[in-house]
Each structure stands twice: as structure tokens, then as C-alpha cells.
Coordinates of C-alpha atoms in Angstrom, one line a residue:
M1 CA 10.5 9.3 21.1
K2 CA 8.0 11.5 22.9
F3 CA 4.4 11.5 21.7
G4 CA 4.6 15.1 20.5
K5 CA 7.4 14.4 18.1
E6 CA 5.8 11.1 17.0
F7 CA 2.5 12.9 16.5
A8 CA 4.2 15.6 14.3
S9 CA 6.1 13.0 12.3
Q10 CA 3.0 11.2 11.2
M11 CA 1.0 14.2 10.2
V12 CA -0.1 14.6 6.6
P13 CA 1.7 17.9 5.6
E14 CA -1.3 19.2 3.6
W15 CA -3.5 18.7 6.6
Q16 CA -1.1 19.9 9.2
E17 CA -3.4 22.9 10.3
A18 CA -6.3 20.5 10.8
Y19 CA -4.6 18.4 13.4
M20 CA -5.0 19.0 17.1
N21 CA -2.5 21.6 18.3
Y22 CA -0.9 19.3 20.8
N23 CA 2.0 21.5 21.7
Y24 CA -0.2 24.5 22.5
L25 CA -2.4 22.5 24.8
K26 CA 0.8 21.2 26.5
T27 CA 1.8 24.9 27.0
L28 CA -1.6 25.6 28.7
L29 CA -1.0 22.6 31.0
K30 CA 2.4 23.8 31.9
E31 CA 0.9 27.1 33.0
I32 CA -1.6 25.2 35.2
L33 CA 1.3 23.2 36.7
I34 CA 3.4 26.3 37.4
F35 CA 0.5 28.0 39.2
R36 CA -0.2 24.9 41.3
R37 CA 3.5 24.7 42.3
R38 CA 3.4 28.4 43.3
M39 CA 0.3 27.8 45.4
T40 CA 1.9 24.8 47.1
T41 CA 5.1 26.7 48.1
S42 CA 3.1 29.7 49.3
A43 CA 0.4 27.8 51.3
P44 CA 1.0 27.4 55.1
V45 CA 2.0 23.9 56.3
K46 CA -0.9 22.2 58.0
P47 CA -0.4 20.3 61.3
R48 CA 0.3 16.7 60.9
H49 CA -2.0 15.5 63.6
S50 CA -5.1 16.2 61.5
A51 CA -3.8 14.1 58.7
S52 CA -2.9 11.2 61.1
L53 CA -6.3 11.5 62.7
K54 CA -8.0 11.4 59.4
R55 CA -6.0 8.3 58.5
R56 CA -6.9 6.6 61.8
V57 CA -10.6 7.3 61.2
S58 CA -10.4 5.9 57.7
L59 CA -8.6 2.8 58.9
F60 CA -11.2 2.3 61.6
R61 CA -14.0 2.6 59.1
A62 CA -12.3 0.2 56.8
F63 CA -11.7 -2.6 59.3
S64 CA -15.0 -2.0 61.1
G65 CA -17.0 -2.7 57.9
L66 CA -18.4 0.8 57.6
T67 CA -16.7 1.3 54.2
S68 CA -18.2 -0.7 51.3
R69 CA -15.8 -3.2 49.8
Y70 CA -17.0 -2.7 46.2
G71 CA -16.2 1.0 45.8
N72 CA -19.8 1.9 44.9
T73 CA -20.3 5.6 45.6
S74 CA -23.6 7.3 45.9
P75 CA -25.0 9.5 43.1
K76 CA -24.6 12.5 45.3
K77 CA -20.9 11.8 45.8
D78 CA -20.5 11.3 42.0
K79 CA -22.0 14.7 41.4
E80 CA -19.7 16.3 44.0
D81 CA -16.7 14.7 42.2
E82 CA -17.6 15.9 38.8
V83 CA -15.1 18.2 37.2
I84 CA -16.5 18.9 33.7
L85 CA -19.9 18.6 32.0
V86 CA -19.7 18.0 28.2
S87 CA -22.7 18.8 26.1
A88 CA -23.4 18.8 22.3
M89 CA -24.6 22.1 20.9
Q90 CA -27.3 21.8 18.3
E91 CA -26.8 23.6 15.0
A92 CA -29.1 24.4 12.1
D93 CA -28.0 21.3 10.2
E94 CA -28.9 19.1 13.1
E95 CA -32.3 20.5 13.4
Q96 CA -32.8 19.5 9.8
G97 CA -31.9 15.9 10.6
D98 CA -28.1 15.9 10.3
H99 CA -27.0 14.7 13.7
D100 CA -23.3 14.8 12.7
S101 CA -23.2 18.6 12.4
R102 CA -22.8 19.5 16.0
S103 CA -20.3 21.2 18.1
Y104 CA -19.3 20.2 21.6
Q105 CA -18.9 22.5 24.6
T106 CA -17.3 21.7 28.0
I107 CA -18.5 23.4 31.2
F108 CA -15.8 23.5 33.8
L109 CA -17.5 23.1 37.2
R110 CA -14.5 24.1 39.4
S111 CA -13.9 27.6 37.9
S112 CA -14.4 29.2 41.3
E113 CA -11.3 27.4 42.8
D114 CA -7.8 29.0 42.8
G115 CA -6.3 28.7 39.3
G116 CA -9.7 27.8 37.8
E117 CA -9.3 30.4 35.2
F118 CA -6.3 28.6 33.8
E119 CA -8.2 25.3 33.5
L120 CA -11.2 27.2 32.0
V121 CA -8.9 28.5 29.2
F122 CA -7.6 25.0 28.7
F123 CA -11.0 23.4 28.2
K124 CA -12.1 26.2 25.9
R125 CA -9.1 25.6 23.7
L126 CA -9.6 21.8 23.9
D127 CA -13.2 22.2 22.7
H128 CA -12.0 24.4 19.8
E129 CA -9.4 21.8 18.8
F130 CA -11.9 18.9 19.0
N131 CA -14.6 20.7 17.0
K132 CA -12.0 21.7 14.4
V133 CA -10.8 18.1 14.1
N134 CA -14.4 16.6 14.0
S135 CA -15.6 19.1 11.4
F136 CA -12.6 18.5 9.1
Y137 CA -12.9 14.8 9.4
K138 CA -16.6 15.0 8.5
E139 CA -15.9 17.2 5.4
K140 CA -13.2 14.8 4.2
V141 CA -15.5 11.8 4.7
E142 CA -18.1 13.4 2.6
E143 CA -15.5 14.2 0.0
V144 CA -14.2 10.7 -0.3
V145 CA -17.7 9.3 -0.5
K146 CA -18.4 11.5 -3.6
E147 CA -15.0 10.4 -5.0
A148 CA -16.0 6.8 -4.5
E149 CA -19.2 7.4 -6.5
E150 CA -17.2 8.9 -9.3
L151 CA -14.8 5.9 -9.3
N152 CA -17.8 3.6 -9.4
I153 CA -19.1 5.3 -12.6
Q154 CA -15.6 5.2 -14.2
M155 CA -15.3 1.5 -13.2
D156 CA -18.6 0.8 -14.9
A157 CA -17.4 2.4 -18.0
L158 CA -14.1 0.4 -17.9
I159 CA -15.9 -2.9 -17.6
A160 CA -18.2 -1.9 -20.4
L161 CA -15.2 -1.0 -22.5
R162 CA -13.6 -4.4 -21.8
I163 CA -16.8 -6.1 -22.9
K164 CA -16.9 -4.2 -26.2
V165 CA -13.2 -4.5 -27.0
N166 CA -12.6 -8.1 -26.0
D167 CA -15.8 -9.6 -27.4
P168 CA -17.5 -7.0 -29.7
Y169 CA -19.5 -9.5 -31.8
A170 CA -21.0 -11.3 -28.9
V171 CA -22.6 -8.1 -27.6
S172 CA -23.3 -6.4 -30.9
P173 CA -27.1 -7.1 -30.8
F174 CA -27.4 -5.2 -27.6
I175 CA -25.3 -2.1 -28.4
N176 CA -28.0 -0.1 -30.0
Q177 CA -30.8 -1.1 -27.6
K178 CA -31.9 0.9 -24.5
T179 CA -33.3 -0.7 -21.4
P180 CA -35.3 1.4 -19.0
G181 CA -34.4 -0.7 -16.0
S182 CA -30.7 -1.2 -16.3
Y183 CA -28.7 -2.9 -13.5
P184 CA -26.2 -0.6 -11.8
L185 CA -22.7 -2.0 -11.6
E186 CA -21.7 -1.6 -8.0
T187 CA -18.0 -2.0 -8.4
I188 CA -17.1 -0.6 -5.0
K189 CA -19.7 -2.5 -3.0
E190 CA -20.0 -3.7 0.5
S191 CA -19.9 -7.4 0.0
E192 CA -20.0 -10.0 -2.7
T193 CA -20.5 -13.1 -0.6
S194 CA -24.1 -13.8 -1.6
E195 CA -24.2 -16.7 -4.0
E196 CA -27.8 -16.0 -4.8
K197 CA -27.1 -12.5 -6.2
Q198 CA -24.3 -13.9 -8.2
D199 CA -26.5 -16.6 -9.7
E200 CA -29.2 -14.0 -10.6
R201 CA -26.6 -11.8 -12.2
S202 CA -25.1 -14.7 -14.2
G203 CA -28.5 -15.8 -15.3
D204 CA -29.2 -12.3 -16.7
G205 CA -25.9 -12.1 -18.5
K206 CA -27.3 -10.6 -21.7
E207 CA -29.2 -7.9 -19.9
Y208 CA -26.1 -7.1 -17.7
N209 CA -23.9 -6.7 -20.7
M210 CA -26.5 -4.5 -22.4
A211 CA -26.8 -2.3 -19.3
S212 CA -23.0 -2.1 -18.9
L213 CA -22.6 -1.1 -22.6
E214 CA -25.0 1.8 -22.2
V215 CA -22.5 3.5 -20.0
L216 CA -20.3 4.0 -23.1
D217 CA -23.0 6.3 -24.6
Q218 CA -22.5 8.7 -21.7
V219 CA -18.7 8.4 -21.4
K220 CA -16.1 10.0 -23.6
I221 CA -12.6 8.6 -23.7
N222 CA -10.2 11.4 -23.0
A223 CA -7.4 10.4 -25.3
T224 CA -4.8 13.0 -24.3
T225 CA -2.2 13.6 -27.0
E226 CA 0.8 12.2 -25.1
T227 CA 2.9 11.2 -28.2
P228 CA 3.6 12.8 -31.6
V229 CA 1.8 9.9 -33.3
A230 CA -1.2 10.4 -31.1
T231 CA -1.2 14.1 -32.0
M232 CA -1.5 13.2 -35.7
K233 CA -4.1 10.5 -35.1
S234 CA -6.3 12.9 -33.0
V235 CA -6.8 15.0 -36.2
F236 CA -8.4 12.0 -38.0
H237 CA -10.3 10.9 -34.9
L238 CA -12.1 14.2 -34.8
L239 CA -13.7 13.4 -38.2
K240 CA -15.4 10.3 -36.7
S241 CA -18.8 10.7 -35.2
D242 CA -19.0 7.3 -33.5
F243 CA -16.8 5.7 -30.8
N244 CA -14.2 3.3 -32.0
F245 CA -12.5 1.6 -29.1
N246 CA -9.4 -0.5 -29.4
K247 CA -7.1 -2.4 -27.0
K248 CA -4.7 0.5 -26.7
E249 CA -7.4 2.8 -25.4
L250 CA -8.5 0.0 -23.1
K251 CA -5.0 -0.3 -21.7
D252 CA -4.6 3.4 -21.3
A253 CA -8.0 3.7 -19.5
Q254 CA -7.2 0.8 -17.3
G255 CA -3.8 2.2 -16.3
K256 CA -5.2 5.6 -15.4
L257 CA -8.1 4.1 -13.4
K258 CA -5.7 1.7 -11.6
Q259 CA -3.6 4.7 -10.6
A260 CA -6.7 6.5 -9.5
F261 CA -7.7 3.6 -7.3
I262 CA -4.2 3.6 -5.7
E263 CA -4.3 7.3 -5.0
F264 CA -7.8 7.0 -3.6
H265 CA -6.8 4.1 -1.3
E266 CA -3.8 6.1 -0.1
K267 CA -6.1 9.1 0.7
L268 CA -8.4 6.8 2.7
R269 CA -5.5 5.4 4.7
F270 CA -4.4 8.9 5.5
L271 CA -7.9 9.9 6.6
K272 CA -8.2 6.8 8.8
N273 CA -4.8 7.5 10.3
Y274 CA -5.8 11.2 10.9
A275 CA -8.8 10.1 13.0
F276 CA -6.7 7.6 15.0
L277 CA -3.9 10.0 15.7
N278 CA -6.2 12.8 16.9
Q279 CA -8.1 10.4 19.2
L280 CA -4.8 9.3 20.6
A281 CA -3.7 12.9 21.1
F282 CA -6.8 13.9 22.9
S283 CA -6.4 10.8 25.2
K284 CA -2.8 11.7 25.9
I285 CA -3.6 15.4 26.7
M286 CA -6.4 14.5 29.0
K287 CA -4.3 12.0 30.9
K288 CA -1.7 14.7 31.4
Y289 CA -4.4 17.0 32.7
D290 CA -5.5 14.4 35.2
K291 CA -2.0 13.9 36.3
I292 CA -1.2 17.6 36.8
T293 CA -4.5 18.5 38.5
S294 CA -5.2 15.3 40.4
R295 CA -8.7 15.3 39.0
N296 CA -10.6 12.7 37.0
A297 CA -11.9 14.6 34.0
S298 CA -10.6 12.4 31.3
D299 CA -13.3 9.7 31.6
A300 CA -16.1 12.1 30.8
Y301 CA -14.3 13.9 27.9
L302 CA -13.0 10.6 26.3
Q303 CA -16.5 9.2 26.6
M304 CA -17.8 12.2 24.6
I305 CA -15.1 11.6 22.0
E306 CA -16.1 7.9 21.7
E307 CA -19.7 9.0 21.0
S308 CA -18.7 11.7 18.4
Y309 CA -18.6 11.4 14.7
L310 CA -14.8 11.1 14.8
S311 CA -15.0 7.7 16.5
Q312 CA -18.4 6.4 15.5
S313 CA -18.1 6.9 11.7
D314 CA -17.1 3.8 9.9
E315 CA -17.5 5.0 6.3
V316 CA -13.7 5.2 5.8
S317 CA -13.1 1.6 6.9
K318 CA -15.9 0.3 4.7
L319 CA -14.6 2.3 1.7
I320 CA -11.1 0.8 2.3
D321 CA -12.5 -2.7 2.3
R322 CA -14.6 -2.0 -0.8
V323 CA -11.7 -0.4 -2.7
E324 CA -9.4 -3.3 -1.9
A325 CA -12.0 -5.9 -3.0
A326 CA -12.6 -4.0 -6.3
F327 CA -8.9 -3.6 -6.9
V328 CA -8.3 -7.3 -6.3
K329 CA -11.1 -8.4 -8.6
H330 CA -10.6 -6.0 -11.5
F331 CA -6.9 -5.2 -11.6
C332 CA -5.1 -8.2 -10.1
N333 CA -7.2 -11.1 -11.3
G334 CA -8.2 -12.1 -7.8
N335 CA -4.6 -12.1 -6.5
R336 CA -5.0 -10.4 -3.1
H337 CA -1.3 -10.6 -2.2
Q338 CA -0.3 -8.7 -5.4
A339 CA -3.1 -6.2 -4.8
M340 CA -2.0 -5.5 -1.3
N341 CA 1.6 -5.0 -2.4
T342 CA 0.4 -2.4 -4.8
L343 CA -2.1 -0.6 -2.5
R344 CA 0.0 -0.9 0.7
P345 CA 3.6 -0.8 -0.4
K346 CA 6.0 -1.7 2.3
A347 CA 8.6 0.8 3.4
K348 CA 11.9 0.4 1.7
R349 CA 14.5 -1.3 3.9
E350 CA 17.6 0.7 4.3
K351 CA 20.4 -1.4 2.9
H352 CA 23.6 -1.2 4.9
R353 CA 25.7 -2.1 1.9
V354 CA 24.6 1.1 0.2
T355 CA 26.0 3.1 3.2
F356 CA 29.2 1.0 3.1
F357 CA 29.8 1.6 -0.6
V358 CA 29.0 5.4 -0.3
G359 CA 31.7 5.7 2.4
C360 CA 34.1 3.4 0.4
F361 CA 33.7 5.4 -2.8
F362 CA 34.0 8.7 -1.0
G363 CA 37.3 7.5 0.6
C364 CA 38.6 6.3 -2.7
S365 CA 37.8 9.6 -4.3
L366 CA 39.8 11.4 -1.6
A367 CA 42.7 9.0 -2.1
L368 CA 42.6 9.5 -5.9
V369 CA 42.6 13.3 -5.4
V370 CA 45.7 13.0 -3.2
A371 CA 47.3 10.7 -5.7
I372 CA 46.7 13.2 -8.6
I373 CA 48.2 16.0 -6.5
V374 CA 51.3 13.9 -5.7
V375 CA 51.8 12.9 -9.3
I376 CA 51.6 16.5 -10.5
H377 CA 54.0 17.6 -7.8
N378 CA 56.6 14.8 -8.2
R379 CA 56.8 15.1 -12.0
D380 CA 56.7 18.9 -12.0
L381 CA 53.8 19.0 -14.5
L382 CA 53.0 22.6 -13.7
N383 CA 56.3 23.7 -15.3
N384 CA 56.0 21.3 -18.3
E385 CA 56.1 22.9 -21.7
G386 CA 52.8 21.4 -22.9
R387 CA 50.9 22.1 -19.7
T388 CA 48.7 24.8 -21.4
Q389 CA 47.8 22.7 -24.4
Y390 CA 47.1 19.7 -22.1
M391 CA 44.8 21.7 -19.8
D392 CA 42.9 23.4 -22.6
T393 CA 41.8 20.0 -23.9
I394 CA 41.7 17.7 -20.9
F395 CA 40.0 20.1 -18.5
P396 CA 36.8 20.5 -20.7
L397 CA 36.7 16.7 -21.2
Y398 CA 36.8 15.7 -17.6
S399 CA 34.9 18.7 -16.2
L400 CA 31.8 17.2 -17.9
F401 CA 31.8 14.5 -15.2
G402 CA 32.6 17.1 -12.5
F403 CA 29.4 19.0 -13.3
L404 CA 27.5 15.7 -13.4
V405 CA 28.8 14.6 -10.0
L406 CA 28.1 18.1 -8.5
H407 CA 24.5 17.8 -9.8
L408 CA 24.0 14.4 -8.2
L409 CA 25.3 15.7 -4.9
M410 CA 22.8 18.6 -5.0
Y411 CA 20.0 16.3 -5.9
A412 CA 20.9 14.0 -3.0
G413 CA 20.7 17.1 -0.8
N414 CA 17.2 17.8 -2.2
V415 CA 16.1 14.2 -1.5
Y416 CA 17.5 14.3 2.0
Y417 CA 15.5 17.4 2.9
W418 CA 12.4 16.1 1.2
T419 CA 12.6 13.0 3.3
R420 CA 13.4 14.8 6.5
Y421 CA 10.4 17.2 6.1
R422 CA 8.2 14.3 4.9
V423 CA 7.6 15.6 1.4
N424 CA 6.1 12.7 -0.6
Y425 CA 8.4 13.2 -3.6
S426 CA 7.9 9.7 -5.0
F427 CA 4.1 10.4 -5.3
I428 CA 4.7 14.0 -6.6
F429 CA 7.1 12.9 -9.4
G430 CA 5.1 9.8 -10.2
Y431 CA 7.7 7.1 -9.4
K432 CA 6.5 3.6 -9.3
A433 CA 6.0 2.5 -5.7
G434 CA 9.2 1.3 -4.1
T435 CA 11.5 2.3 -6.9
E436 CA 12.3 5.9 -5.8
L437 CA 15.9 6.6 -4.9
G438 CA 16.8 7.7 -1.5
F439 CA 19.6 10.3 -0.9
K440 CA 22.1 7.5 -0.1
E441 CA 21.4 5.8 -3.4
V442 CA 21.9 9.1 -5.2
L443 CA 25.2 9.7 -3.2
L444 CA 26.2 6.2 -4.3
L445 CA 25.8 7.0 -7.9
G446 CA 27.6 10.3 -7.5
S447 CA 30.5 8.9 -5.5
G448 CA 30.9 5.9 -7.9
L449 CA 31.0 8.3 -10.9
S450 CA 33.6 10.5 -9.1
V451 CA 35.8 7.4 -8.6
L452 CA 35.6 6.5 -12.3
T453 CA 36.4 10.1 -13.3
L454 CA 39.4 10.5 -11.0
A455 CA 40.7 7.1 -11.9
G456 CA 40.5 8.2 -15.6
I457 CA 42.4 11.4 -14.9
L458 CA 45.1 9.6 -13.0
S459 CA 45.5 6.9 -15.7
N460 CA 45.6 9.7 -18.3
L461 CA 48.4 11.4 -16.4
E462 CA 50.3 8.2 -16.0
M463 CA 50.0 7.2 -19.6
Q464 CA 51.1 10.7 -20.6
M465 CA 54.2 10.7 -18.5
D466 CA 55.2 7.1 -18.9
Q467 CA 57.8 6.7 -21.6
R468 CA 56.4 3.3 -22.7
T469 CA 52.9 4.7 -23.4
K470 CA 53.8 8.3 -24.3
S471 CA 53.9 7.5 -28.0
Y472 CA 50.3 6.3 -27.9
K473 CA 48.8 9.8 -27.7
A474 CA 45.6 8.7 -29.5
L475 CA 44.9 6.0 -27.1
T476 CA 45.6 8.3 -24.1
E477 CA 43.1 10.8 -25.5
L478 CA 40.4 8.2 -25.8
V479 CA 40.1 7.6 -22.0
P480 CA 37.5 10.4 -21.5
L481 CA 35.5 9.2 -24.5
G482 CA 35.6 5.7 -23.1
L483 CA 34.1 7.1 -19.8
V484 CA 31.3 8.9 -21.7
I485 CA 30.5 5.8 -23.7
F486 CA 30.5 3.7 -20.5
V487 CA 28.1 6.0 -18.8
L488 CA 25.8 6.1 -21.8
L489 CA 25.7 2.3 -22.1
I490 CA 24.8 2.1 -18.4
A491 CA 22.0 4.6 -18.9
I492 CA 20.4 2.7 -21.8
C493 CA 21.2 -0.8 -20.5
P494 CA 18.0 -2.9 -20.8
F495 CA 19.1 -5.3 -18.0
N496 CA 17.8 -4.9 -14.4
I497 CA 21.0 -3.4 -13.0
V498 CA 21.9 0.0 -11.7
Y499 CA 18.3 1.1 -10.9
R500 CA 16.7 0.3 -14.2
A501 CA 13.3 1.8 -13.3
N502 CA 14.9 5.1 -12.5
R503 CA 17.0 5.1 -15.6
Y504 CA 14.0 4.4 -17.8
F505 CA 12.1 7.1 -16.0
L506 CA 14.9 9.6 -16.7
L507 CA 15.1 8.7 -20.4
V508 CA 11.4 9.1 -20.8
C509 CA 11.4 12.5 -19.2
L510 CA 14.4 13.5 -21.3
W511 CA 12.6 12.4 -24.5
H512 CA 9.6 14.4 -23.4
C513 CA 11.8 17.5 -22.9
I514 CA 13.3 17.1 -26.4
C515 CA 9.9 16.7 -28.0
A516 CA 8.1 19.2 -25.8
P517 CA 5.5 20.4 -28.3
F518 CA 4.2 16.9 -29.0
Y519 CA 3.9 15.5 -25.4
T520 CA 1.7 16.3 -22.4
V521 CA 3.9 18.1 -20.0
T522 CA 4.1 16.7 -16.5
L523 CA 5.9 17.8 -13.4
P524 CA 9.0 15.6 -13.9
D525 CA 9.4 17.1 -17.3
F526 CA 9.2 20.6 -15.9
F527 CA 11.7 19.7 -13.2
L528 CA 14.2 18.1 -15.6
A529 CA 14.0 21.0 -18.0
D530 CA 14.7 23.4 -15.1
Q531 CA 17.8 21.4 -14.2
F532 CA 19.1 21.7 -17.7
T533 CA 18.9 25.5 -17.5
S534 CA 21.5 25.3 -14.8
Q535 CA 23.7 22.9 -16.7
V536 CA 24.5 24.9 -19.8
Q537 CA 28.2 24.4 -19.3
L538 CA 27.8 20.7 -19.2
L539 CA 25.9 20.8 -22.6
R540 CA 28.8 22.9 -24.0
N541 CA 31.3 20.3 -22.8
L542 CA 29.3 17.7 -24.7
Q543 CA 29.5 20.0 -27.8
F544 CA 33.3 20.0 -27.3
Y545 CA 33.3 16.2 -27.1
V546 CA 31.5 16.0 -30.5
C547 CA 33.9 18.5 -32.1
Y548 CA 37.1 17.1 -30.5
Y549 CA 36.5 13.5 -31.3
G550 CA 34.3 13.9 -34.4
W551 CA 36.8 15.9 -36.4
G552 CA 39.8 13.8 -35.3
D553 CA 41.5 16.6 -33.5
Y554 CA 42.2 14.3 -30.5
K555 CA 45.0 12.6 -32.5
K556 CA 47.0 15.9 -32.5
R557 CA 45.6 17.0 -29.1
D558 CA 44.5 20.2 -30.8
G559 CA 41.5 21.7 -29.1
E560 CA 42.0 25.1 -30.5
A561 CA 40.8 24.0 -33.9
C562 CA 37.3 23.6 -32.6
K563 CA 37.3 27.0 -30.9
K564 CA 38.5 28.7 -34.1
S565 CA 35.6 27.3 -36.1
D566 CA 32.7 29.6 -36.9
V567 CA 30.2 26.7 -36.8
Y568 CA 31.4 25.8 -33.3
D569 CA 30.9 29.4 -32.2
I570 CA 27.4 29.5 -33.5
M571 CA 26.5 26.2 -31.9
Y572 CA 28.1 27.4 -28.7
I573 CA 25.4 30.1 -28.5
I574 CA 22.6 27.8 -29.6
I575 CA 23.4 25.2 -27.0
A576 CA 23.0 27.7 -24.3
V577 CA 19.5 28.7 -25.6
I578 CA 18.1 25.2 -26.0
P579 CA 17.2 24.5 -22.3
Y580 CA 15.4 27.8 -22.1
W581 CA 13.6 27.2 -25.4
I582 CA 12.4 23.8 -24.1
R583 CA 11.0 25.5 -20.9
L584 CA 9.3 28.1 -23.1
L585 CA 7.7 25.3 -25.2
Q586 CA 6.6 23.5 -22.0
V587 CA 4.9 26.6 -20.6
H588 CA 2.9 27.2 -23.7
I589 CA 1.8 23.6 -24.2

């Protein structure tokens, strides 16, 4: 893969405009190359004897010892060979002591040569891109440093909360006391290797606990009403003037702070990768310039990059080390391997068996469709007397699975394009790291369900037409219900099969949609409710299942009894309104 494509594939989508415009700089280099080729073809051919004479002289100087063996050139010759002069422009911030707020300007020393105006434009654009990258990187570093300070304060509060919840009686004498010289809890600190500092801190354990507990006086636990029970409890909690912390609040706070650490660590890794990619891009583009122009300008420019804030700043690397050390200590009980698996999740390996079974199920689905068509044609079912009654009942029952399979196929298409255009959907929807389904896994579920559905239709037809099973009409009609029960059992199965984490995530979102007024609405809940607004017919088919099998009409294969009921007609309208009503409740919560 060429570097341009690799560079684009590793960009953070939200920061895409802040990266170096590699393709545009390549376009400018192509213009320089085209001009030089034109100049080469239009220039007169010089006599060869001058070149040969020059070569003879150089050979004579080399063998006669007139040429130095070590390649040391005089300062005068170095100045003659200079192509660019890079200088840092002072700004107002720098005059006040901020040496990182500076812009760089390149002076092209060969602008008087033929085609020099093209190279001058190239270096102006190159300076613009570098100053843009350098400024953006500095802004982001300042931003993450402030975020680290906020995380530090929150970690102090969490540790104090742990002390108060886990051992409230041991620290009760210190709760109401104030100490003017409290010890700051440096959670995200540079190193913890000094045994002397640890001994001092352990020796002053009481004072340390007291200082930590003082953080709780300045921190308010934001107990968001995420459940109906929490909504009712919050009414009584408002009547209390003091803080009453319990283990549930500690667990919730710890979970939220742990997720904040994971997201912060990911942002730091993105920022570090941003600096590395841009430095590599500038190196590549300068090497291309040297190759096209036969000059040696890359050394001076890359030396400037090495001395800039983009290369010299090590705040991000230090923050990554500190965050990892704090995460290992406070969230993984010192287990670094577990912490690294959480902070740096490995990319999911593409399983070949998933691809195999997707193709296998898709082929089986096609074969079953052909088999159904052959059975209908050979047994002349289209001209059968009970065809109308059969289709009025069977079609709504099995079309439920058809809508579900179609929905899975559309969702697989969404996941495919999200992956292709590098949309971090697992982070956006809040999936647990490594549990998100790829488009092939979604296709596997859809194709597997289609095989079950088509097999049920074919078995239903065979049982209906076979003389030995024709008398068991009730059993024949129970095939669709059996499929529904099977799918529901798989959905609620507690065992770790068929993507349990995703099934649990779906059920939680479904419950949040049903109880929309009592839960904090998140993006997955919005997304699922939106999907239901396009699956009104699927919900109406579920209504038909309840009526058809609940009132015992399946024994007579009489689906018209449901459609003639006034209650069924009213529910038919209400079912269509429910998804939109859920969305309305979500918007106003």
C-alpha cells in the first residue's frame, strides 16, 4: 500500500482537517516534475567532450590526492549548496516566555532559477501545513493536560469514597476535622519507585486518610436516575442534607471513572499517533522533493521538525505512562496484563469459519427457496382450493422472520460502511471492547435465521401435503410458533453462546425503550427506537401471533376471526403508534 493511502487510513476522522495535506503537496511536486521534464526536453544537447573532460579532471584529482578522502567540504561550499533557510518566527506569546508558540518560515534560496516559483509555492504550502499541525498538536496537549488534572481530582474523590464506604468507623474521628496542610493525592503521577516516599506516606496514614476524606466535602456524587427505582429514591435523597454513601454508589462511581480512564488513554494514543504520522509524512514529502529536484533540502527541514514542539514535547508519552500506572493500581489490583488488555484492546481476528458459514447458510437459503418453488409447482398448490386461507394465515406468520432477516441485512450493510470509512461505532454505541459484531457476524445471524425460516416453510408445506401428517393440522400450525419460541430462547439464553454480550446489550436497550420515561436515554436507545419506527409491520405480525395462537384459532386455521375482532382492530392502530410514542418520550426526557 502506498504511503498516501496508509496515511489516510490511519487518520482520526474527527481530526482529519488537522493532518498534513499530503495529497496536495504531492500535486505541487508533480507540477515541479512536469516543469523540469519540459525544460529537459527543450534544452539543447551539450557536447559530450566537456563532460568527459570534466570526468578526467575529477579522476585525476582523486588519484593524485588533491581531493580529500573524508568528504569534508569548506564552509563556503556548504553555503553555496544550501537550498533553504528555515527560521522560527517570534510571536507575542513567545515574547512573554512561551517558547512553544512560534511559527516556522522557510526561505527558498534558489527562487531565481528556472522553475523556482513552483518550488517557492511548495515551501510556502509546506510551512503552512507544518504550522497548522504544530499548533493543533500543542492545543491538544494543553487540553489533555487539563483533563488529566480533572481525572486526578476525581480519582482523589474515588479513593476517599472507598475509604469511607469500606471502613467508615476507622476514619470517623477524622471526618469532621480540617487540616490546613493536606497532602494532595497524585493519582496520575510520574513515578512511584521511591520507597522513602512510600514509607513517609504509610507513616502518616491517619493524616492521609483525613486529607483524602476532605475531598468528599467538595465533591457531589451525580447519581443520575438511570432506573425507575432510582427515580423514586432520588425523591427521598433530596430531603437529606448530608452525604450518605453506599457500596452501590461506590461501584457506579468506580465504573464511570474507569470508563473515563479508558477513553482518556485512547485519546492520548490517538494524539501520539497523530504526531508520529505527521512527522513521517513530512519526512516522506521532503524525500520526494529531494528525489525530484536533485537537491538536498530535506536535512535542514527535518532538523527543524526535530527541534520543534511536535517532536520535542514528551507530555503525551508521560501521561500515557501515568494513566497506565494509575489504572493498573486502582482498577486492576496491580494486574498489568489485565489492565493492558483493557486499555490497549487487541484487534479482533477475522475468523475464517464465520466467512465459511455465511457462505454455507447463504447457499442453503438459495437451495431451500428453489425447493419451495419446486414443491409448489409439482403439487400444483397455486390451484388448490384452500390456497387463499392458507396464505392468509401462513404468510403473516413467516413474514415476521422475513422482516427480521431483512433488518439484519440492512444493519450488516451499515456496519460494513462504518468499518470501511473508519467510524468507531463500537465506541459510539458503548460496546464492551472486543465484543462488537462485524458485518460478517451480523450476516451470519441473518443467513442462519433465513435457513431456519425457509426450512420451517418447507416442512410446513410437506406436512400439509403429506397424507400421513395431513390430519395433524394443529401440529403443522405450531411450526411458526416453535420458531418464534426458539429465537426468543436464544435471545434470553444466559449461557455464553451466540454472542451473549451483544444479546444482553440488545435486551437492556429494549428495556430502556419500553421504560423510556424512567431511564437516562443514551444513543443506543435512540438508535433502537428509530429502528422500531421502520418495523411497524413486524410488530403487527407479532400481534397476529398473539391473537392466532392465544385464542386457539390455529386449530381451525382461521385467521379471519382475529381480523374481524374490534379489539384486534384497535390494537392494530395502537401497535403502529407505540414506536413513535417511545421516540417522543425519549426526546422529552
